[in-house]
Amino acid sequence: MSTTEQRVAIVTGAARGIGAATAVRLAAEGRAVAVIDLDEAACKDTVEKITAAGGKAIAVGADVSDEAQVEAAVSRVAEELGAPTILVNNAGVLRDNLLFKMSAADWDTVLNVHLRGSFLMTKAVQKHMVDAGFGRIVNLSSSSALGNRGQANYSAAKAGLQGFTKTLAIELGKFGITANAVAPGFIATEMTKATADRVGMGFEDFKKAAAGQIPVQRVGEPEDIANAIAFFTGEAAGFVSGQVLYVAGGPLN
Ligand SMILES: NC(=O)c1ccc[n+]([C@@H]2O[C@H](COP(=O)([O-])OP(=O)(O)OC[C@H]3O[C@@H](n4cnc5c(N)ncnc54)[C@H](O)[C@@H]3O)[C@@H](O)[C@H]2O)c1
């Protein structure tokens, strides 16, 4: 493929939040974008935002933790937009609870969406990348990978994604494919709003309290993460692979 040809990107969980901002950003970078989320109708806003700005996008409904749905979704993208060579594994859910109250079902749901979902999507898309001799994979990790109270399931999944990312980088590098992880800190989305609701705080107060703990003194916006993902998926980032970038308004370790 010549670099003037339009590359096809898949962004999962792109109906809203970080995924939606990423889909819009990648379309602005000239990519044709498949907006994947659980409910196809919920992807309409993101697709309309892209097409209104002159970009190309389609909505695809799929549960990333379901193998048959993932395979059908990737086949549809390949038929309607062309072979996908950029993949952003962003779909995610929370089922927070302290360990002694966490059900096995809530453990499984979180591990299934984040880890199994990223595995299934990557497996389905990688053959297109190998054929093209080019690929960019970005997995959404989190500052919670370093440990976070009430998130045994989520932190395990997000730490797992870092190991998954490094292994993809090692296995797929020879095919012109890079794999990197972006690990956001606090980003203002429905996900963090739900956490504020759960702990009984108003979202504005919750964000203000979070901002006070962040060196740049503000919470992140979805576009802050889309910006980092745009770098990793760029044509020029071919020598950057297996990295985890914390995008959190300050250092984390
Ligand atoms: N918001 C934050 O502060 C933050 C911080 C670190 C990491 N992250 C990660 O960034 C990603 C996006 O988070 P967000 O804040 O935009 O969340 P969000 O809840 O606003 O959006 C997540 C999207 O994923 C979709 N989704 C959930 N399960 C799915 C499934 N099985 N198949 C397909 N789609 C599914 C949802 O429908 C939703 O549209 C997640 O992986 C999240 O864990 C977020």
Coordinates of C-alpha atoms and ligand atoms in Angstrom, one line a residue:
M1 CA 0.0 0.0 0.0
S2 CA 1.3 3.5 -0.8
T3 CA 1.1 5.9 2.1
T4 CA -1.3 8.1 0.1
E5 CA -3.9 5.3 0.2
Q6 CA -6.4 5.7 3.1
R7 CA -5.7 3.3 6.0
V8 CA -8.5 1.7 7.8
A9 CA -8.7 2.0 11.6
I10 CA -10.9 0.1 14.1
V11 CA -11.7 1.7 17.4
T12 CA -13.6 -0.4 20.0
G13 CA -15.9 1.2 22.6
A14 CA -16.1 4.2 20.3
A15 CA -19.7 5.2 20.9
R16 CA -18.6 7.7 23.6
G17 CA -15.7 8.9 25.8
I18 CA -12.1 8.2 24.9
G19 CA -13.0 5.8 22.1
A20 CA -15.3 8.4 20.4
A21 CA -12.6 11.1 20.7
T22 CA -10.0 8.7 19.3
A23 CA -12.2 7.8 16.3
V24 CA -12.8 11.5 15.5
R25 CA -9.0 12.2 15.8
L26 CA -8.0 9.3 13.6
A27 CA -10.5 10.3 11.0
A28 CA -9.1 13.8 11.1
E29 CA -5.7 12.2 10.5
G30 CA -7.1 10.8 7.2
R31 CA -8.0 7.3 8.4
A32 CA -11.3 5.6 7.5
V33 CA -12.7 4.5 10.8
A34 CA -14.9 1.6 12.0
V35 CA -16.7 2.7 15.1
I36 CA -17.3 -0.4 17.1
D37 CA -19.5 -0.6 20.3
L38 CA -22.0 -3.0 21.9
D39 CA -25.0 -1.3 20.2
E40 CA -24.6 -0.2 16.6
A41 CA -27.2 2.6 17.0
A42 CA -25.2 4.1 19.8
C43 CA -22.3 4.6 17.4
K44 CA -24.3 7.0 15.3
D45 CA -23.2 10.2 17.0
T46 CA -19.5 9.4 16.5
V47 CA -20.0 8.4 12.9
E48 CA -22.0 11.6 12.2
K49 CA -19.3 13.8 13.8
I50 CA -16.7 12.2 11.5
T51 CA -18.7 12.4 8.3
A52 CA -19.9 16.0 9.0
A53 CA -16.2 16.9 9.1
G54 CA -15.6 15.2 5.7
G55 CA -14.3 12.0 7.0
K56 CA -15.2 8.4 6.4
A57 CA -16.7 6.1 9.1
I58 CA -19.1 3.2 9.6
A59 CA -20.9 2.0 12.8
V60 CA -20.5 -1.7 13.7
G61 CA -22.3 -3.3 16.7
A62 CA -20.2 -6.1 18.4
D63 CA -19.4 -7.4 21.9
V64 CA -15.6 -7.6 21.8
S65 CA -15.7 -10.5 24.3
D66 CA -17.7 -12.7 21.9
E67 CA -15.5 -14.5 19.4
A68 CA -18.2 -14.9 16.7
Q69 CA -19.3 -11.3 16.9
V70 CA -15.6 -10.1 16.7
E71 CA -15.0 -12.2 13.6
A72 CA -18.2 -11.0 11.9
A73 CA -17.4 -7.4 12.8
V74 CA -13.8 -7.5 11.4
S75 CA -15.0 -9.2 8.2
R76 CA -17.6 -6.5 7.8
V77 CA -15.0 -3.7 8.2
A78 CA -12.7 -5.4 5.7
E79 CA -15.6 -5.6 3.1
E80 CA -17.0 -2.1 3.7
L81 CA -13.9 0.0 4.3
G82 CA -11.0 -2.2 3.4
A83 CA -8.4 -4.2 5.3
P84 CA -8.0 -2.8 8.8
T85 CA -4.4 -2.1 9.7
I86 CA -4.9 0.2 12.8
L87 CA -6.5 -1.2 15.9
V88 CA -7.3 0.6 19.1
N89 CA -8.5 -1.8 21.8
N90 CA -10.4 0.7 24.0
A91 CA -13.7 -1.0 25.0
G92 CA -14.0 -1.2 28.7
V93 CA -16.2 -1.6 31.8
L94 CA -15.9 -1.3 35.5
R95 CA -17.2 -3.6 38.2
D96 CA -15.5 -2.0 41.2
N97 CA -15.7 -3.6 44.7
L98 CA -13.4 -4.5 47.6
L99 CA -12.0 -7.9 47.1
F100 CA -14.1 -9.6 49.8
K101 CA -17.3 -8.3 48.2
M102 CA -16.3 -8.8 44.5
S103 CA -18.3 -11.6 42.8
A104 CA -16.7 -14.1 40.4
A105 CA -19.1 -12.7 37.8
D106 CA -17.7 -9.2 38.2
W107 CA -14.2 -10.5 38.0
D108 CA -15.0 -12.4 34.8
T109 CA -16.9 -9.5 33.1
V110 CA -14.0 -7.1 33.5
L111 CA -11.3 -9.6 32.5
N112 CA -13.5 -10.7 29.5
V113 CA -14.1 -7.3 28.1
H114 CA -10.6 -5.8 28.5
L115 CA -8.3 -8.8 28.1
R116 CA -10.2 -11.4 26.2
G117 CA -11.8 -8.6 24.1
S118 CA -8.4 -7.2 23.2
F119 CA -7.0 -10.7 22.4
L120 CA -10.0 -11.6 20.2
M121 CA -9.9 -8.3 18.3
T122 CA -6.1 -8.4 17.8
K123 CA -6.2 -12.0 16.6
A124 CA -9.0 -11.2 14.1
V125 CA -7.2 -8.1 12.8
Q126 CA -3.6 -9.2 12.7
K127 CA -4.0 -11.3 9.6
H128 CA -4.9 -8.1 7.6
M129 CA -1.9 -6.3 9.1
V130 CA 0.5 -9.2 8.3
D131 CA -0.8 -9.2 4.6
A132 CA -0.3 -5.5 4.4
G133 CA 3.1 -5.5 6.0
F134 CA 1.9 -2.7 8.2
G135 CA 0.0 -2.4 11.5
R136 CA -0.5 -0.2 14.5
I137 CA -2.0 -1.7 17.6
V138 CA -2.8 0.4 20.7
N139 CA -4.2 -1.1 23.9
L140 CA -5.8 1.0 26.6
S141 CA -4.2 0.3 29.9
S142 CA -4.7 2.5 33.0
S143 CA -2.9 4.1 35.9
S144 CA -4.9 1.4 37.8
A145 CA -2.5 -1.2 36.4
L146 CA -0.2 0.0 39.3
G147 CA -2.9 -1.0 41.8
N148 CA -6.1 0.7 42.9
R149 CA -8.3 0.1 45.9
G150 CA -11.6 -1.5 44.8
Q151 CA -10.3 -2.5 41.4
A152 CA -8.7 -6.0 41.8
N153 CA -10.4 -7.1 38.6
Y154 CA -9.7 -3.9 36.6
S155 CA -6.1 -3.4 37.7
A156 CA -5.3 -7.1 36.9
A157 CA -6.8 -6.6 33.4
K158 CA -5.0 -3.3 32.8
A159 CA -1.7 -4.8 34.0
G160 CA -2.3 -7.8 31.9
L161 CA -2.8 -5.6 28.8
Q162 CA 0.7 -4.2 29.3
G163 CA 2.2 -7.8 29.1
F164 CA 0.0 -8.5 26.2
T165 CA 1.2 -5.4 24.4
K166 CA 4.9 -6.2 24.9
T167 CA 4.3 -9.8 23.6
L168 CA 2.5 -8.5 20.5
A169 CA 5.4 -6.1 19.9
I170 CA 7.9 -9.0 20.0
E171 CA 5.8 -11.5 17.9
L172 CA 4.5 -9.1 15.2
G173 CA 7.4 -6.6 14.8
K174 CA 8.8 -8.5 11.8
F175 CA 5.6 -7.9 9.9
G176 CA 5.9 -4.1 10.2
I177 CA 3.4 -4.1 13.1
T178 CA 3.9 -2.1 16.3
A179 CA 2.0 -2.5 19.5
N180 CA 1.9 0.0 22.3
A181 CA -0.2 0.8 25.4
V182 CA -1.6 4.1 26.5
A183 CA -2.3 4.2 30.3
P184 CA -4.6 7.1 31.1
G185 CA -4.9 8.7 34.6
F186 CA -8.2 10.4 35.5
I187 CA -10.1 11.3 32.3
A188 CA -13.5 12.9 32.5
T189 CA -16.0 10.5 30.9
E190 CA -19.1 8.5 31.7
M191 CA -16.8 5.9 33.3
T192 CA -15.4 8.3 35.9
K193 CA -18.8 9.9 36.3
A194 CA -20.2 6.5 37.3
T195 CA -17.4 6.2 39.9
A196 CA -18.4 9.6 41.3
D197 CA -22.0 8.4 41.5
R198 CA -21.0 5.2 43.2
V199 CA -19.1 7.0 46.0
G200 CA -21.9 9.5 46.3
M201 CA -20.0 12.6 45.1
G202 CA -21.1 15.2 42.5
F203 CA -19.0 14.9 39.4
E204 CA -17.7 18.5 39.6
D205 CA -16.5 18.0 43.2
F206 CA -15.0 14.6 42.2
K207 CA -13.1 16.1 39.3
K208 CA -11.9 19.0 41.5
A209 CA -10.6 16.6 44.2
A210 CA -8.8 14.5 41.5
A211 CA -7.3 17.6 39.9
G212 CA -5.8 18.6 43.2
Q213 CA -3.7 15.3 43.2
I214 CA -2.5 15.7 39.6
P215 CA 0.7 17.7 39.0
V216 CA -0.8 19.7 36.1
Q217 CA -3.8 20.5 38.3
R218 CA -6.5 19.4 36.0
V219 CA -8.2 16.1 35.1
G220 CA -7.7 14.7 31.6
E221 CA -10.1 15.0 28.7
P222 CA -10.7 12.3 26.1
E223 CA -8.8 14.3 23.5
D224 CA -5.6 14.1 25.7
I225 CA -5.7 10.3 25.2
A226 CA -6.7 10.5 21.5
N227 CA -3.6 12.7 21.0
A228 CA -1.3 10.0 22.4
I229 CA -3.0 7.3 20.4
A230 CA -2.6 9.4 17.2
F231 CA 1.1 9.5 17.8
F232 CA 1.4 5.7 18.2
T233 CA -0.8 5.0 15.2
G234 CA 1.1 7.5 13.0
E235 CA 3.1 6.5 9.9
A236 CA 6.3 7.9 11.5
A237 CA 6.0 5.8 14.8
G238 CA 7.3 2.6 13.2
F239 CA 10.3 2.3 15.6
V240 CA 8.3 2.8 18.8
S241 CA 6.9 -0.5 20.0
G242 CA 6.2 -2.4 23.2
Q243 CA 5.9 0.8 25.2
V244 CA 3.5 1.9 27.9
L245 CA 2.8 5.6 28.0
Y246 CA 1.2 7.0 31.1
V247 CA -0.9 10.0 30.1
A248 CA -1.9 11.3 33.5
G249 CA -0.8 14.9 33.9
G250 CA 2.3 13.8 35.9
P251 CA 4.6 10.9 36.5
L252 CA 3.4 7.5 37.8
N253 CA 5.4 4.6 38.9
Ligands
LIG1 N1 -11.9 7.4 32.0 C1 -10.8 7.2 32.6 O1 -10.4 7.9 33.6 C2 -9.9 6.0 32.2 C3 -8.7 5.9 32.8 C4 -7.8 4.8 32.5 C5 -8.2 4.0 31.5 N2 -9.5 4.1 30.9 C6 -9.8 3.1 29.8 O2 -10.1 3.8 28.6 C7 -11.1 3.1 27.9 C8 -12.3 4.0 27.6 O3 -12.8 4.5 28.8 P1 -13.9 5.6 28.9 O4 -13.6 6.4 30.1 O5 -14.1 6.3 27.6 O6 -15.2 4.7 29.2 P2 -16.8 4.8 28.8 O7 -17.5 4.0 29.8 O8 -17.2 6.2 28.6 O9 -16.8 4.1 27.3 C9 -16.5 2.7 27.2 C10 -17.2 2.2 25.9 O10 -16.9 0.8 25.8 C11 -18.1 0.2 25.4 N3 -18.1 -1.2 25.7 C12 -18.2 -1.8 27.0 N4 -18.1 -3.1 26.9 C13 -18.0 -3.4 25.6 C14 -18.0 -4.7 24.9 N5 -18.0 -5.8 25.5 N6 -17.9 -4.6 23.5 C15 -17.8 -3.4 22.8 N7 -17.9 -2.2 23.5 C16 -18.0 -2.2 24.8 C17 -19.2 0.9 26.1 O11 -20.5 0.7 25.5 C18 -18.8 2.4 26.0 O12 -19.3 3.0 24.9 C19 -11.5 1.9 28.8 O13 -10.7 0.8 28.4 C20 -11.0 2.3 30.2 O14 -10.8 1.2 31.0 C21 -10.3 5.1 31.2

